[in-house]
PDB file of N, CA, C and O in Angstrom:
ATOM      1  N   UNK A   1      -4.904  -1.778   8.900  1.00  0.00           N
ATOM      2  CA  UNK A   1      -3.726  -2.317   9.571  1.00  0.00           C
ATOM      3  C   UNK A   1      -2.595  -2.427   8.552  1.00  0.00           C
ATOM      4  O   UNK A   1      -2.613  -3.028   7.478  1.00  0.00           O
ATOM      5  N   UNK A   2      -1.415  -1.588   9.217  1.00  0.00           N
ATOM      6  CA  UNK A   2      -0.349  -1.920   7.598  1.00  0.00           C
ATOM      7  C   UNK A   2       0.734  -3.362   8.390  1.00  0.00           C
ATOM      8  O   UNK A   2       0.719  -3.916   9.489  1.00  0.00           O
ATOM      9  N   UNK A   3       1.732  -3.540   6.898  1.00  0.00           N
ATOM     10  CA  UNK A   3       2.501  -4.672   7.294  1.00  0.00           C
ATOM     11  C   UNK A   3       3.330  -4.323   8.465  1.00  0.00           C
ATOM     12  O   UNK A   3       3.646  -3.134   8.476  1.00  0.00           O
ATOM     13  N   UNK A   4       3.856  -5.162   9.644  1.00  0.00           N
ATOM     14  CA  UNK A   4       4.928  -4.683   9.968  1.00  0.00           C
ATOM     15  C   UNK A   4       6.410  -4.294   9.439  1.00  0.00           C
ATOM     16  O   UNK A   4       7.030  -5.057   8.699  1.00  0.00           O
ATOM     17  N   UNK A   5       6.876  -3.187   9.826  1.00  0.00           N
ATOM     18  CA  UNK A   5       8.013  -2.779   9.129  1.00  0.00           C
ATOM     19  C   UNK A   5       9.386  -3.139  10.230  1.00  0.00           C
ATOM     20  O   UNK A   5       9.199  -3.519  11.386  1.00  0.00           O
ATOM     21  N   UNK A   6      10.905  -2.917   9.558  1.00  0.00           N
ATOM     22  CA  UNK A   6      11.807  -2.152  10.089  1.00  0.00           C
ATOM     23  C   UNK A   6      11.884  -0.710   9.782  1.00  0.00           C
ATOM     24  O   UNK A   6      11.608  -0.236   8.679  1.00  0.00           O
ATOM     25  N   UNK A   7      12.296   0.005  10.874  1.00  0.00           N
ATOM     26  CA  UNK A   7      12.600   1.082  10.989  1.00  0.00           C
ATOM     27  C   UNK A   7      13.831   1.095  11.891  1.00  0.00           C
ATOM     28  O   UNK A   7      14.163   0.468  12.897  1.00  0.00           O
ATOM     29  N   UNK A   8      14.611   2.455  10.826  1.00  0.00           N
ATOM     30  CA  UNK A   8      15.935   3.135  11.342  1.00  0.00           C
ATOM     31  C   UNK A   8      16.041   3.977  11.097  1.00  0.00           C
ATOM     32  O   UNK A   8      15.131   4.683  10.664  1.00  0.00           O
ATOM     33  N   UNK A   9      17.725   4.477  11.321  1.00  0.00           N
ATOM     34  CA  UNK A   9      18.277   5.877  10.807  1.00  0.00           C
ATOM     35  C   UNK A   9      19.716   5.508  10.148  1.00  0.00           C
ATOM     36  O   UNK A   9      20.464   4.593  10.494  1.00  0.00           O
ATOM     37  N   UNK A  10      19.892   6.368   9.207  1.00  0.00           N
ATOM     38  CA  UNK A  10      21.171   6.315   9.007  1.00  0.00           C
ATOM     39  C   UNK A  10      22.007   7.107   8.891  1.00  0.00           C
ATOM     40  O   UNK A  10      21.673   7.963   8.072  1.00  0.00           O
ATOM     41  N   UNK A  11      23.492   7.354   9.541  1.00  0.00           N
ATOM     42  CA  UNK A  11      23.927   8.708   9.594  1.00  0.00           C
ATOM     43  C   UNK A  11      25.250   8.513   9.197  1.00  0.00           C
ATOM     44  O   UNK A  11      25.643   7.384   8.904  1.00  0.00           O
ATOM     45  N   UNK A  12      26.107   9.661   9.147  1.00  0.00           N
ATOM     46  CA  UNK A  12      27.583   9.874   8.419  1.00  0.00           C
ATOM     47  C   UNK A  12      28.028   9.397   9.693  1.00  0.00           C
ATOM     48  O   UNK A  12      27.224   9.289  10.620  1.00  0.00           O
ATOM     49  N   UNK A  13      29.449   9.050   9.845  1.00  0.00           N
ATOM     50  CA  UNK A  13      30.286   8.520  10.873  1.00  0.00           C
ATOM     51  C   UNK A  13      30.716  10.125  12.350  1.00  0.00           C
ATOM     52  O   UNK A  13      31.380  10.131  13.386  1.00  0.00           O
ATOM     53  N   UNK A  14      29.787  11.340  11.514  1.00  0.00           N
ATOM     54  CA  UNK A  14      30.383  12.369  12.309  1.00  0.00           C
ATOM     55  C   UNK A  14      28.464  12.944  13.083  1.00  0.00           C
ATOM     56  O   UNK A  14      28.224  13.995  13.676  1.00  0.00           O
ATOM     57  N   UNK A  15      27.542  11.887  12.780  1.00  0.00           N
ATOM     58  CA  UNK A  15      26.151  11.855  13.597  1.00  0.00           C
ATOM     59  C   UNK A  15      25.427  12.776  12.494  1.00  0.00           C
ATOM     60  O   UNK A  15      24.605  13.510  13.043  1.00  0.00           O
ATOM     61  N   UNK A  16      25.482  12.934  11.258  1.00  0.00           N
ATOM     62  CA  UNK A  16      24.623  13.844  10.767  1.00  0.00           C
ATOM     63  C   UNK A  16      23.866  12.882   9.915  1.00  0.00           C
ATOM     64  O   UNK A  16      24.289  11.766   9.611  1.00  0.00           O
ATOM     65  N   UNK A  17      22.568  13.450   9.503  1.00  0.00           N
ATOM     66  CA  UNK A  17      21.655  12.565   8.971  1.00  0.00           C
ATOM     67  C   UNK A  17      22.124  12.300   7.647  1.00  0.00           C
ATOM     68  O   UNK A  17      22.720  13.115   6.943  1.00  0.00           O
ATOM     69  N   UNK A  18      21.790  10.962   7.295  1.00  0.00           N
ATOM     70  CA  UNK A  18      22.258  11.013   5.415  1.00  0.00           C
ATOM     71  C   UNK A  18      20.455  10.257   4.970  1.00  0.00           C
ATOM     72  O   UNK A  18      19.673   9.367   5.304  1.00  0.00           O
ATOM     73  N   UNK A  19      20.660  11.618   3.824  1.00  0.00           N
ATOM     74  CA  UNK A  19      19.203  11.092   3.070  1.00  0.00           C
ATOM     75  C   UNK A  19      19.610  10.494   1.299  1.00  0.00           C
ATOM     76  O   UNK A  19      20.589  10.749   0.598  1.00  0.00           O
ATOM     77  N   UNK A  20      18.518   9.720   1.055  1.00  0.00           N
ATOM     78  CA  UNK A  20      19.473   9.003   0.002  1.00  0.00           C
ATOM     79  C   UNK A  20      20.119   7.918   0.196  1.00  0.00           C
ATOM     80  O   UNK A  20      21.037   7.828  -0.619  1.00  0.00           O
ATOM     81  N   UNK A  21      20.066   7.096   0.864  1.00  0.00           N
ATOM     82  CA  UNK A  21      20.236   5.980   1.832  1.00  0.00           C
ATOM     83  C   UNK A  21      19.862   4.675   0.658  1.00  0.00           C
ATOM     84  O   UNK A  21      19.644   3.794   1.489  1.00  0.00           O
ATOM     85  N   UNK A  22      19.747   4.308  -0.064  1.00  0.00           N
ATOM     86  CA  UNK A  22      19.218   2.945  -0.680  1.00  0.00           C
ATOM     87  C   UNK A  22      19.651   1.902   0.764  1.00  0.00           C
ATOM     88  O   UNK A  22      20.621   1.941   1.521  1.00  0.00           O
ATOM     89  N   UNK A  23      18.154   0.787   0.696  1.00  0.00           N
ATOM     90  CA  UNK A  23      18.416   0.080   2.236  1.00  0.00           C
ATOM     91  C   UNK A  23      17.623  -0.851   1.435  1.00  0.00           C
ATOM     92  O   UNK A  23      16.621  -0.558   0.783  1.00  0.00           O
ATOM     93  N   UNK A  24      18.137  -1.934   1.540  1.00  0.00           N
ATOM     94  CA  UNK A  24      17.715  -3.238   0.883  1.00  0.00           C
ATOM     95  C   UNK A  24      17.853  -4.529   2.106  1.00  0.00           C
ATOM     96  O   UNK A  24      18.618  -4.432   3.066  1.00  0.00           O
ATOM     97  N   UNK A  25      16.933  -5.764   1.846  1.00  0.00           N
ATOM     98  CA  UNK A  25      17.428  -6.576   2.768  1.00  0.00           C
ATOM     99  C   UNK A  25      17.894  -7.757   1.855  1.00  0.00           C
ATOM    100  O   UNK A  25      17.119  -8.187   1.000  1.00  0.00           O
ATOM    101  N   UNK A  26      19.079  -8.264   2.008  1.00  0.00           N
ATOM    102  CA  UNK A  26      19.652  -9.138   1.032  1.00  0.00           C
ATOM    103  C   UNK A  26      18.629 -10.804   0.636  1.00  0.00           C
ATOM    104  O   UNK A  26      18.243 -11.404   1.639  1.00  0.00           O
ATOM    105  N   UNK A  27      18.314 -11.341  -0.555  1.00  0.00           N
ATOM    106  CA  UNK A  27      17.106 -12.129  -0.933  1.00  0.00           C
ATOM    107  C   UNK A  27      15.663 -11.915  -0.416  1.00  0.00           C
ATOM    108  O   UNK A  27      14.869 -12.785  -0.060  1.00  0.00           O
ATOM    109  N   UNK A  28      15.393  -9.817  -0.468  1.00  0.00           N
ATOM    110  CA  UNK A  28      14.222 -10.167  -0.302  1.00  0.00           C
ATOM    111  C   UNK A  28      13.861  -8.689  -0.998  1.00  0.00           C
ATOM    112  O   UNK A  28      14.603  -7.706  -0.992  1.00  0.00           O
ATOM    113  N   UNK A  29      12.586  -8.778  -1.575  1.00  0.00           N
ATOM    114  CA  UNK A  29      12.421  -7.729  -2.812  1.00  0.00           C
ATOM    115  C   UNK A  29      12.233  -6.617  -1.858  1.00  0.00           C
ATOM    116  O   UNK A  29      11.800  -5.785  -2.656  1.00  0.00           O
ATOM    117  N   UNK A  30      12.248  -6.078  -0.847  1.00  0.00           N
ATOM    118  CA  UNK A  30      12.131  -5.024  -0.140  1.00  0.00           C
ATOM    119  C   UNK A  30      13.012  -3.739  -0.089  1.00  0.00           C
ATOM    120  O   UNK A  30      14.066  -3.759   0.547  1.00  0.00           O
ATOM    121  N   UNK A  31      12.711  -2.931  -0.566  1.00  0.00           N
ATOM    122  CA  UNK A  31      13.436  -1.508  -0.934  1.00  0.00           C
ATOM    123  C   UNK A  31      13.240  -0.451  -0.148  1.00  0.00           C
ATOM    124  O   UNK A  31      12.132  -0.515   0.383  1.00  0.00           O
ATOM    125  N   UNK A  32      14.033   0.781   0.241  1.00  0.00           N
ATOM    126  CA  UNK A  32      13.703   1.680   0.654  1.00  0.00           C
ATOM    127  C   UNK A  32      14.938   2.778   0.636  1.00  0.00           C
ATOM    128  O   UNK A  32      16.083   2.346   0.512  1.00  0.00           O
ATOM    129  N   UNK A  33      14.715   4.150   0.754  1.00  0.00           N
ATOM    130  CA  UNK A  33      15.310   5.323   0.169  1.00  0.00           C
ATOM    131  C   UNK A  33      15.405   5.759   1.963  1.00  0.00           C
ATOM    132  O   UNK A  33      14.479   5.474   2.723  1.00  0.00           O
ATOM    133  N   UNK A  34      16.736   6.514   2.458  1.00  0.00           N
ATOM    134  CA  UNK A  34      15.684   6.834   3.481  1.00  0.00           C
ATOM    135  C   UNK A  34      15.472   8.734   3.444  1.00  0.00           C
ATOM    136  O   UNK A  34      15.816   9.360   2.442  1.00  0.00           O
ATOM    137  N   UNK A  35      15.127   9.137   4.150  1.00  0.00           N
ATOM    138  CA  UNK A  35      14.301  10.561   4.034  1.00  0.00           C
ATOM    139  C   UNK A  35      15.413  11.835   4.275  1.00  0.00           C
ATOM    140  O   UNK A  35      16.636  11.699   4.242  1.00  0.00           O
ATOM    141  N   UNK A  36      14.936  12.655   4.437  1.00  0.00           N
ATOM    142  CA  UNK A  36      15.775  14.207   4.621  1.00  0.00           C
ATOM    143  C   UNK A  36      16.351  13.772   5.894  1.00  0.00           C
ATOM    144  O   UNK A  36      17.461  14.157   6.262  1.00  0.00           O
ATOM    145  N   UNK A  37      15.526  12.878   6.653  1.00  0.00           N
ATOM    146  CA  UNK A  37      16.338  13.042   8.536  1.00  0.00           C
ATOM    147  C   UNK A  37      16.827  11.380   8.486  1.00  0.00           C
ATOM    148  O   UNK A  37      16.922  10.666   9.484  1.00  0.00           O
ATOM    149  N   UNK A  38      17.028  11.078   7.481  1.00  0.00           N
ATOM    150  CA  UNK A  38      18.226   9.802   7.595  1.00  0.00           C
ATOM    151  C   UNK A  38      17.164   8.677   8.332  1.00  0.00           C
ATOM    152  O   UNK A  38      17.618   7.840   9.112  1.00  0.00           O
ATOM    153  N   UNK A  39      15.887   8.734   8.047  1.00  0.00           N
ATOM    154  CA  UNK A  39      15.170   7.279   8.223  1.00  0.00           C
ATOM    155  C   UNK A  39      14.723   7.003   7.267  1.00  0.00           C
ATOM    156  O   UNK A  39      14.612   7.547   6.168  1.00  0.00           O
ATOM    157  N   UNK A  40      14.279   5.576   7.934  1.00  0.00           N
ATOM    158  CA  UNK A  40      13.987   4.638   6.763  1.00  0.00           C
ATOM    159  C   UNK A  40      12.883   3.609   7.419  1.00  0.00           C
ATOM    160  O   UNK A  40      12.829   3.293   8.608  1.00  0.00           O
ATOM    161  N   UNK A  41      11.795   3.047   6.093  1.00  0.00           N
ATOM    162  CA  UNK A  41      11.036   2.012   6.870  1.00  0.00           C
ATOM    163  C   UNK A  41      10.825   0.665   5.576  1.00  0.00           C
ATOM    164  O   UNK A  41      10.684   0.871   4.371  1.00  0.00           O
ATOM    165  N   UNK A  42      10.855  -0.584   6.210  1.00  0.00           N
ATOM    166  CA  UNK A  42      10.704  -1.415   4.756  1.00  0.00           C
ATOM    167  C   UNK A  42      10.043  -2.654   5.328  1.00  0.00           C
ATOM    168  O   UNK A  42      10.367  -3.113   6.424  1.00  0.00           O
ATOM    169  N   UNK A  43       8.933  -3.278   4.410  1.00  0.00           N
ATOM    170  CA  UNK A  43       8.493  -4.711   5.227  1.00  0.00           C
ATOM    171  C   UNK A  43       9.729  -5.620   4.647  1.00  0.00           C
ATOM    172  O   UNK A  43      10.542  -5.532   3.726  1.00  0.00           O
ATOM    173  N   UNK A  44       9.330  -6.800   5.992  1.00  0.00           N
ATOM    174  CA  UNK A  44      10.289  -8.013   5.787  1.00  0.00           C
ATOM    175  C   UNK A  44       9.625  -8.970   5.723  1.00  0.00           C
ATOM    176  O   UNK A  44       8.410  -8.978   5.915  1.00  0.00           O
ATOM    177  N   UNK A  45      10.311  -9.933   5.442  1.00  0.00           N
ATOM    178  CA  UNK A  45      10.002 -11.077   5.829  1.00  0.00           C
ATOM    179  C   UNK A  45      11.088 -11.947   7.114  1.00  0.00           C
ATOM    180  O   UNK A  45      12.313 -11.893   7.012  1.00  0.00           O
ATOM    181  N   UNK A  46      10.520 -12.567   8.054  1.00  0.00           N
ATOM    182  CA  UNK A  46      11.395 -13.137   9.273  1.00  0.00           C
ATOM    183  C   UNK A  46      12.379 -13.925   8.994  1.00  0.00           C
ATOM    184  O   UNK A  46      12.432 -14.409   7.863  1.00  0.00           O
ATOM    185  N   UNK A  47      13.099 -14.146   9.691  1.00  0.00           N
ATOM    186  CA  UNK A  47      13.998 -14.872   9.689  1.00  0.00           C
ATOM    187  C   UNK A  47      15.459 -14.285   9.922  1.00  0.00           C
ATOM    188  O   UNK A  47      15.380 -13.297  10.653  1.00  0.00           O
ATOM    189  N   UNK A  48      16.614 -14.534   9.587  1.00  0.00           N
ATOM    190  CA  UNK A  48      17.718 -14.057   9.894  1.00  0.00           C
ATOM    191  C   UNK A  48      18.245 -13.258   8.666  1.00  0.00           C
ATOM    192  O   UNK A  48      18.783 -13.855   7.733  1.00  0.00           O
ATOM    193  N   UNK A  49      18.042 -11.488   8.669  1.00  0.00           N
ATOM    194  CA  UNK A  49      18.320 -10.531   8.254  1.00  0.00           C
ATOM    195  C   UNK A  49      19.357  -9.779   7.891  1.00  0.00           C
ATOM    196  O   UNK A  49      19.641  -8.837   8.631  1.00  0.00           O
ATOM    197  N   UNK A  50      20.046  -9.980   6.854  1.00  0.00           N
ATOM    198  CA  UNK A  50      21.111  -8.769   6.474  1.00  0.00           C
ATOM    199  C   UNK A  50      20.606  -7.571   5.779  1.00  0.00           C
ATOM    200  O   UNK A  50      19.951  -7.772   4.756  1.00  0.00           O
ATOM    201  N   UNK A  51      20.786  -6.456   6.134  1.00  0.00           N
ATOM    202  CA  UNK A  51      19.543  -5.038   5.785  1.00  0.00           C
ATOM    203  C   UNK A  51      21.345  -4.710   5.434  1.00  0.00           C
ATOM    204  O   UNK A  51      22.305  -4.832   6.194  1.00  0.00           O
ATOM    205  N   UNK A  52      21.293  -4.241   3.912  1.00  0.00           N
ATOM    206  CA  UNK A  52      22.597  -3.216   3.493  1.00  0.00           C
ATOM    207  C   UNK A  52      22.078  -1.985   2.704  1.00  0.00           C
ATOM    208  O   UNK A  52      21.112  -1.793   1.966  1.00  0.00           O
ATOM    209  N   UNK A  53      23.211  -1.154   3.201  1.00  0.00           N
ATOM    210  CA  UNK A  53      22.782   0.699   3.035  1.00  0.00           C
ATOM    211  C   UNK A  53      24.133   0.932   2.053  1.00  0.00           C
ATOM    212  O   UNK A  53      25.259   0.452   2.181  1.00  0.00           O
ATOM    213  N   UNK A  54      23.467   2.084   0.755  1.00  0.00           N
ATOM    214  CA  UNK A  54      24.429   1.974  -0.255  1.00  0.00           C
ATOM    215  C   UNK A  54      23.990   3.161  -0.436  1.00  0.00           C
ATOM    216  O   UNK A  54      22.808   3.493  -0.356  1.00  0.00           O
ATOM    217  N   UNK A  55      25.365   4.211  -0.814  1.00  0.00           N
ATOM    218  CA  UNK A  55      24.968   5.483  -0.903  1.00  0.00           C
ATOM    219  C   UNK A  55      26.119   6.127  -1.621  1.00  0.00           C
ATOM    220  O   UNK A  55      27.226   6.089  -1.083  1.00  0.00           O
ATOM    221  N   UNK A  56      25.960   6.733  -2.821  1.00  0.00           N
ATOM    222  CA  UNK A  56      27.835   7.195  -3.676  1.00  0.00           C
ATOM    223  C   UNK A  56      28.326   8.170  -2.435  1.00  0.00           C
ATOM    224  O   UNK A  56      27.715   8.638  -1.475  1.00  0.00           O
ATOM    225  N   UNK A  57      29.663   8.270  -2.864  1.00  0.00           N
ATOM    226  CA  UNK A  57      30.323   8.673  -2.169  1.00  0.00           C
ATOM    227  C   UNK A  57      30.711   7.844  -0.340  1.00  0.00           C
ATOM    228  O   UNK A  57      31.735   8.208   0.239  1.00  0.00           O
ATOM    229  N   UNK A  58      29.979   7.022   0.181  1.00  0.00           N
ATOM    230  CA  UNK A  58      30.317   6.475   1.396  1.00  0.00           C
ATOM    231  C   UNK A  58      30.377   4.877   0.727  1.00  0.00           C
ATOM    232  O   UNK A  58      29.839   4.430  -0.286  1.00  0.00           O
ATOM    233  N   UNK A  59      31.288   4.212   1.770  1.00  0.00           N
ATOM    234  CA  UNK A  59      31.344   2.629   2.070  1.00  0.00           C
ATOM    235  C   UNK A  59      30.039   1.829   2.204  1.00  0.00           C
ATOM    236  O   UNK A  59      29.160   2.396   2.854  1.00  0.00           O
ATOM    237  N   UNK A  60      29.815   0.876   1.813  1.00  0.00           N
ATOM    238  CA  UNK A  60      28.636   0.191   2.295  1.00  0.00           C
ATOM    239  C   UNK A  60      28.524  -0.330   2.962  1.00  0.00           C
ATOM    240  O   UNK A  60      29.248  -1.306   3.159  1.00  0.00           O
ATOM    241  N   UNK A  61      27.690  -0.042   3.602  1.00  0.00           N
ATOM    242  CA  UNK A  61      27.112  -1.089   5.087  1.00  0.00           C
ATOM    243  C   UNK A  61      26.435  -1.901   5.248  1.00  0.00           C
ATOM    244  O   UNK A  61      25.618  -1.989   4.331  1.00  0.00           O
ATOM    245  N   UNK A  62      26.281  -2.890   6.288  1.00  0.00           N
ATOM    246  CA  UNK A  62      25.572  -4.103   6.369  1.00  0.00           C
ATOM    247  C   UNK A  62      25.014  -4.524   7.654  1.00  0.00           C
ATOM    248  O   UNK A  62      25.937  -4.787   8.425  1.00  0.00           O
ATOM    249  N   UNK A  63      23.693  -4.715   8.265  1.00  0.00           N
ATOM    250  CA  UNK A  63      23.246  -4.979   9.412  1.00  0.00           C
ATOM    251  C   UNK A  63      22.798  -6.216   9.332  1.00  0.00           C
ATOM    252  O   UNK A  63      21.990  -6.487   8.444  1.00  0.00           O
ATOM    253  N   UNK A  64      23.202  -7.138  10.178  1.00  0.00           N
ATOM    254  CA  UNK A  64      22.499  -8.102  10.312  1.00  0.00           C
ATOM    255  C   UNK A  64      21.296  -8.021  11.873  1.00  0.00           C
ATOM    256  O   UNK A  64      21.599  -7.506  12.949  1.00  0.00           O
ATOM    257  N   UNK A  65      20.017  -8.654  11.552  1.00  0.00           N
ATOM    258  CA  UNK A  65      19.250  -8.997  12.346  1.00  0.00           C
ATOM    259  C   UNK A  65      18.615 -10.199  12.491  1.00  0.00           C
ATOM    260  O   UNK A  65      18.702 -10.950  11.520  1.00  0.00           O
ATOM    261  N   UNK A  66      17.988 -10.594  13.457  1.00  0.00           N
ATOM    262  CA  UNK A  66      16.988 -11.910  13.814  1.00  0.00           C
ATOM    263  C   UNK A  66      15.999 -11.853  14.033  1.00  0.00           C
ATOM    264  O   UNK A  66      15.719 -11.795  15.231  1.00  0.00           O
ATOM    265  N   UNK A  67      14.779 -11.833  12.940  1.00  0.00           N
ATOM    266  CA  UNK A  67      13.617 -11.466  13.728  1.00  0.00           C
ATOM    267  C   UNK A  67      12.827 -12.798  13.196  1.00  0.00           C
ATOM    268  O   UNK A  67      12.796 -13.203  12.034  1.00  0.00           O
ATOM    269  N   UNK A  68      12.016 -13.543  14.677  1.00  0.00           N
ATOM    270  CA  UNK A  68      11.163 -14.539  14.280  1.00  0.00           C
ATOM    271  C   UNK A  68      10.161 -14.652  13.884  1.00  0.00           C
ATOM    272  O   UNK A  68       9.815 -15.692  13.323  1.00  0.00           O
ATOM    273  N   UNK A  69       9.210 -13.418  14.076  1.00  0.00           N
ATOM    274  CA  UNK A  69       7.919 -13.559  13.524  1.00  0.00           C
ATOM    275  C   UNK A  69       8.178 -11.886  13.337  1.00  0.00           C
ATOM    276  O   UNK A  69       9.104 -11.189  13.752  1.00  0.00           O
ATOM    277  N   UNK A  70       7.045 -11.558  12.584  1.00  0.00           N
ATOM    278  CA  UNK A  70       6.789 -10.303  11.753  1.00  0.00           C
ATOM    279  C   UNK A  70       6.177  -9.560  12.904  1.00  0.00           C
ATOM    280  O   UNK A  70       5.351 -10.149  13.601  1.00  0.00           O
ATOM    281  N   UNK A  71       6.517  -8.291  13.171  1.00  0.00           N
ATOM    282  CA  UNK A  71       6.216  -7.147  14.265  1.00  0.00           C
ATOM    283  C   UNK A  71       6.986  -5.938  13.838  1.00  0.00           C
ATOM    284  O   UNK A  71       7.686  -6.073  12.835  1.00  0.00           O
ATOM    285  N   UNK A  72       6.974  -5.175  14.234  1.00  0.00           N
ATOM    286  CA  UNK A  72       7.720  -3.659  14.082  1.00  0.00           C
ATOM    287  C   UNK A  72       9.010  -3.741  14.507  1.00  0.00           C
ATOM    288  O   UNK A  72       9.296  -4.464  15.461  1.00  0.00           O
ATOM    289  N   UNK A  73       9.484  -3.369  14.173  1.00  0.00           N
ATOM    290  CA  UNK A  73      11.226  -3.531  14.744  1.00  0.00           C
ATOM    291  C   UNK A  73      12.385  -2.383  14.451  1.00  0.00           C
ATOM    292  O   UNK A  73      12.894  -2.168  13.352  1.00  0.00           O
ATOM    293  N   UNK A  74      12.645  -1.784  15.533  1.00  0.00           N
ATOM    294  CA  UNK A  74      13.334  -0.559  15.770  1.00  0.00           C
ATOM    295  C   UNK A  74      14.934  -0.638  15.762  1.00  0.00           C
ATOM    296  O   UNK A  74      15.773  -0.662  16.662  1.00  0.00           O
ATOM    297  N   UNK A  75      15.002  -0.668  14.300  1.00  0.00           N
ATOM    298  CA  UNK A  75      16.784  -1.301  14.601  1.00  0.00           C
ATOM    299  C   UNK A  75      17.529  -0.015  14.965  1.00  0.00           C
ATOM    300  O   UNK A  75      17.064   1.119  15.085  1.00  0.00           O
ATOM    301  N   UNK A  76      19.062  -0.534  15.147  1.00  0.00           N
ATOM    302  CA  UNK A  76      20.187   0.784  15.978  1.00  0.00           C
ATOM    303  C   UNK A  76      20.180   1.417  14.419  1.00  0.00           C
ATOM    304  O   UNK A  76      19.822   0.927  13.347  1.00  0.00           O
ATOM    305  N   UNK A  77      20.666   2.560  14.734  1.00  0.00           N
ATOM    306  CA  UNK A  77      21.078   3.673  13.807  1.00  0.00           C
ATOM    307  C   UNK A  77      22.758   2.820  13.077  1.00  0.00           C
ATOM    308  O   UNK A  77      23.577   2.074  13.616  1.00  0.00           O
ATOM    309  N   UNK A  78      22.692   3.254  12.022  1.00  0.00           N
ATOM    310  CA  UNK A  78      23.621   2.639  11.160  1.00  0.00           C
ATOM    311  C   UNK A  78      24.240   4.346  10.759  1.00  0.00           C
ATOM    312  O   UNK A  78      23.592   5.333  10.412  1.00  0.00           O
ATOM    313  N   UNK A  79      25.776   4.175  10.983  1.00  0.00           N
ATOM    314  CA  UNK A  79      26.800   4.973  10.861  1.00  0.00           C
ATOM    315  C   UNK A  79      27.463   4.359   9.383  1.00  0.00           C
ATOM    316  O   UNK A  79      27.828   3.197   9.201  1.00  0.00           O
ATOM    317  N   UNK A  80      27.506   5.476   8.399  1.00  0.00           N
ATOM    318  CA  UNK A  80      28.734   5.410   7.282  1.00  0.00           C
ATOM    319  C   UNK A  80      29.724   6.440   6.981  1.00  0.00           C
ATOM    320  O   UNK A  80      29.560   7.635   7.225  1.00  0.00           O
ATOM    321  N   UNK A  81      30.486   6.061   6.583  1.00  0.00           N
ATOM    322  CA  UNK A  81      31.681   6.568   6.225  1.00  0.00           C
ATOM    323  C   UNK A  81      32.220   6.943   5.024  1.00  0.00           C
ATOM    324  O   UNK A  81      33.367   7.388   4.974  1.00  0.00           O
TER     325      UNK A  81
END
């Protein structure tokens, strides 16, 4: 049985995949890169979530989420610019 994760995507502001993605969730040691097709997966810990995506050349982004207990969680696709 693995941990539960988040999972996403992350794409350029014109829908194309961006790989190379650094995706962190802010005060929590959880890291992740995301892949050739612009996903990504990372455990959390619950509670109220800011997940930020940092990548040279684009703006950085920032998602906030709410999750109360630990389960899989399919966040929206995150657009950068």
């Amino acid at each position: 049985c693995s941990a539960p994760v988040i999972e996403g995507t992350v794409q350029s502001v014109y829908g194309e995949a961006l790989p190379g993605v650094a995706v962190k969730i802010q005060g929590q040691r959880s890291y992740a890169v995301s892949n050739g097709l612009g996903a990504y997966a990372l455990a959390y810990q619950p509670g109220a979530l800011v997940l930020e995506f940092i990548k040279s050349g684009y703006a950085p982004a920032e998602m906030e989420l709410e999750v109360a207990e630990l389960r899989n969680v399919q966040a929206a696709a995150v657009s950068m610019w």
